[in-house]
Short mmCIF file of C-alpha atoms in Angstrom, two decimals:
data_model
loop_
_atom_site.label_atom_id
_atom_site.label_comp_id
_atom_site.label_asym_id
_atom_site.label_seq_id
_atom_site.Cartn_x
_atom_site.Cartn_y
_atom_site.Cartn_z
CA MET U 1210 12.68 12.96 18.52
CA GLY U 1211 10.00 12.37 15.89
CA GLU U 1212 12.21 12.67 12.73
CA GLN U 1213 13.20 9.40 11.29
CA ALA U 1214 15.77 8.39 8.72
CA ASP U 1215 14.62 7.37 5.20
CA GLY U 1216 13.03 3.98 5.30
CA ASP U 1217 12.19 4.40 9.01
CA SER U 1218 9.13 6.46 8.57
CA SER U 1219 6.68 3.64 9.16
CA ARG U 1220 8.43 2.19 12.20
CA ILE U 1221 9.01 2.87 15.82
CA THR U 1222 12.71 3.61 15.98
CA ASP U 1223 12.89 5.90 19.05
CA LEU U 1224 11.85 4.60 22.44
CA SER U 1225 13.72 7.32 24.44
CA SER U 1226 10.49 8.83 25.66
CA LEU U 1227 9.83 5.82 27.86
CA ASP U 1228 11.67 4.33 30.78
CA PRO U 1229 10.58 1.69 33.34
CA GLU U 1230 8.96 4.22 35.60
CA ASN U 1231 6.60 5.16 32.82
CA PHE U 1232 5.28 1.54 32.86
CA LYS U 1233 4.71 1.83 36.60
CA PHE U 1234 3.21 5.22 36.66
CA ARG U 1235 0.80 4.22 33.82
CA ASN U 1236 -0.22 0.96 35.58
CA GLU U 1237 -0.57 2.76 38.90
CA LYS U 1238 -2.87 5.31 37.12
CA PHE U 1239 -5.14 2.48 36.24
CA LEU U 1240 -5.05 1.17 39.87
CA LEU U 1241 -5.99 4.62 41.29
CA ASN U 1242 -8.76 5.50 38.76
CA ARG U 1243 -11.81 4.41 40.70
CA SER U 1244 -13.94 4.42 37.48
CA LEU U 1245 -11.81 1.64 36.02
CA HIS U 1246 -11.81 -1.91 37.26
CA TYR U 1247 -8.44 -3.16 38.62
CA ASP U 1248 -8.46 -6.85 39.69
CA ASN U 1249 -7.75 -7.45 43.36
CA PRO U 1250 -7.84 -11.27 43.74
CA HIS U 1251 -6.12 -11.39 47.08
CA ASP U 1252 -8.32 -8.70 48.66
CA ARG U 1253 -5.40 -6.46 49.24
CA SER U 1254 -5.42 -2.69 50.02
CA ILE U 1255 -4.71 -0.06 47.31
CA SER U 1256 -1.46 0.63 49.15
CA GLU U 1257 -0.33 -3.00 48.96
CA GLN U 1258 -1.24 -3.24 45.29
CA ARG U 1259 0.61 -0.02 44.67
CA ASP U 1260 3.62 -1.35 46.45
CA ASP U 1261 3.53 -4.47 44.20
CA ILE U 1262 3.57 -2.18 41.06
CA TRP U 1263 6.65 -0.38 42.30
CA ARG U 1264 8.41 -3.63 43.29
CA VAL U 1265 8.62 -4.74 39.61
CA ARG U 1266 12.28 -4.70 38.76
CA ASN U 1267 13.33 -1.77 36.51
CA GLY U 1268 15.86 -3.92 34.80
CA ASP U 1269 13.20 -6.43 33.81
CA ILE U 1270 11.08 -3.69 32.27
CA ALA U 1271 14.13 -2.06 30.70
CA ARG U 1272 14.66 -5.27 28.68
CA VAL U 1273 11.37 -4.52 26.90
CA LEU U 1274 12.79 -1.26 25.73
CA GLU U 1275 16.25 -2.30 25.07
CA GLU U 1276 15.34 -5.41 22.98
CA PHE U 1277 12.52 -3.76 21.06
CA PRO U 1278 12.85 -4.71 17.36
CA THR U 1279 13.28 -1.35 15.65
CA ASP U 1280 13.94 -2.95 12.35
CA ARG U 1281 10.60 -4.77 11.84
CA PRO U 1282 7.56 -3.42 9.99
CA LEU U 1283 5.10 -1.56 12.12
CA PRO U 1284 2.37 -4.19 12.49
CA GLU U 1285 5.05 -6.67 13.71
CA GLN U 1286 6.48 -4.15 16.11
CA CYS U 1287 3.12 -3.38 17.63
CA ALA U 1288 2.27 -7.05 17.97
CA LEU U 1289 5.64 -7.82 19.38
CA TRP U 1290 5.27 -5.02 21.87
CA MET U 1291 1.97 -6.44 23.06
CA HIS U 1292 3.42 -9.91 23.32
CA ALA U 1293 6.33 -8.58 25.49
CA VAL U 1294 4.24 -6.38 27.94
CA VAL U 1295 1.07 -8.47 28.08
CA GLY U 1296 2.85 -11.81 27.93
CA LYS U 1297 5.42 -11.09 30.68
CA HIS U 1298 2.54 -9.73 32.71
CA PHE U 1299 4.57 -7.37 34.94
CA PHE U 1300 1.54 -6.31 37.02
CA GLU U 1301 -1.46 -7.73 38.88
CA ASP U 1302 -3.80 -6.17 36.46
CA ALA U 1303 -4.18 -3.67 33.61
CA ASN U 1304 -1.24 -5.14 31.59
CA HIS U 1305 -3.18 -4.91 28.38
CA ARG U 1306 -4.29 -1.25 29.08
CA THR U 1307 -0.72 -0.29 30.10
CA ALA U 1308 0.70 -1.91 27.00
CA ILE U 1309 -1.78 -0.07 24.67
CA ALA U 1310 -1.39 3.24 26.43
CA LEU U 1311 2.44 3.16 26.16
CA LEU U 1312 2.32 1.85 22.58
CA ARG U 1313 0.07 4.74 21.57
CA LYS U 1314 2.62 7.09 23.16
CA LEU U 1315 5.47 5.57 21.32
CA LEU U 1316 3.51 5.78 18.03
CA ALA U 1317 2.80 9.46 18.61
CA ASP U 1318 6.44 10.08 19.68
CA ASN U 1319 7.65 8.56 16.49
CA ASP U 1320 5.21 10.70 14.33
CA LEU U 1321 3.11 7.73 13.42
CA ASP U 1322 -0.41 8.95 12.93
CA VAL U 1323 -3.04 6.38 13.96
CA ASP U 1324 -6.67 6.89 14.60
CA GLN U 1325 -8.48 5.56 17.67
CA TRP U 1326 -8.87 1.87 17.54
CA PRO U 1327 -12.52 0.59 17.74
CA THR U 1328 -13.24 -0.19 21.40
CA ASP U 1329 -15.11 -3.42 20.51
CA ARG U 1330 -12.16 -4.57 18.39
CA VAL U 1331 -9.72 -3.85 21.18
CA ARG U 1332 -11.89 -5.74 23.65
CA THR U 1333 -12.15 -8.74 21.36
CA ALA U 1334 -8.25 -8.75 20.94
CA ARG U 1335 -7.81 -8.32 24.72
CA ASP U 1336 -10.14 -11.26 25.40
CA GLU U 1337 -8.52 -13.49 22.80
CA SER U 1338 -5.10 -12.49 24.28
CA HIS U 1339 -6.33 -13.54 27.77
CA ALA U 1340 -7.42 -16.87 26.44
CA VAL U 1341 -4.30 -17.55 24.43
CA ARG U 1342 -2.03 -16.49 27.33
CA GLN U 1343 -3.42 -19.24 29.43
CA ASP U 1344 -2.58 -21.89 26.76
CA ILE U 1345 1.02 -20.88 25.97
CA PRO U 1346 4.21 -21.28 28.02
CA PRO U 1347 4.90 -18.18 30.20
CA VAL U 1348 6.71 -15.43 28.43
CA ARG U 1349 10.08 -14.96 30.06
CA LEU U 1350 12.63 -12.16 29.69
CA ASP U 1351 14.52 -14.16 27.09
CA THR U 1352 11.28 -14.80 25.16
CA LEU U 1353 9.82 -11.30 25.24
CA TYR U 1354 9.80 -10.91 21.36
CA GLU U 1355 8.91 -14.48 20.20
CA LYS U 1356 6.23 -15.04 17.60
CA ASP U 1357 3.72 -17.41 19.01
CA GLU U 1358 -0.06 -17.52 19.24
CA LEU U 1359 -0.16 -14.49 21.51
CA TYR U 1360 1.82 -12.52 18.94
CA ARG U 1361 -0.62 -13.76 16.16
CA VAL U 1362 -3.60 -12.46 18.07
CA TRP U 1363 -2.07 -9.05 18.20
CA TYR U 1364 -0.66 -9.10 14.62
CA GLU U 1365 -4.06 -9.76 13.25
CA PHE U 1366 -5.41 -6.93 15.34
CA PHE U 1367 -2.77 -4.41 14.20
CA THR U 1368 -3.04 -5.44 10.53
CA ASP U 1369 -6.70 -4.73 10.87
CA VAL U 1370 -6.54 -1.43 12.73
CA LEU U 1371 -3.44 0.34 11.45
CA PRO U 1372 -3.72 2.53 8.37
CA ASP U 1373 -2.91 0.71 5.16
CA THR U 1374 0.11 2.99 4.67
CA TYR U 1375 1.74 1.22 7.68
CA CYS U 1376 0.92 -2.39 6.67
#
């Protein structure tokens, strides 16, 4: 799985380790971890929130995987990934955490060695992302990988935190 063809060594080219259920399991894990905050704006039970996670259409999430731009440079790929998952906002909460956790898995599965990202820098990007997301048109399934202001927030983040060899 981790071996890549010449010229692909600094890109995510293999997404076979993920499927739509991975997104749901990861988000559910954030919901069930009592030490982490998970928004509950409608004062619903954990069971109801869990049901909402599992109601997200697998086909919608599959588009994120199927349409992922494997031919782009790594910082673009990472920013586009965040745009797709965070922008589409599949879940009630923890979309940023879910996107980052699954992206780190993809990076590791593609033998792309990245250090931990500074927590304060992640928080700043997340906060900017939340603000920008309110000011842009909703991300739809046919605009998952567009380059807009949300993409720019994450592109700046990844060009800052990824090792220079990948930028």
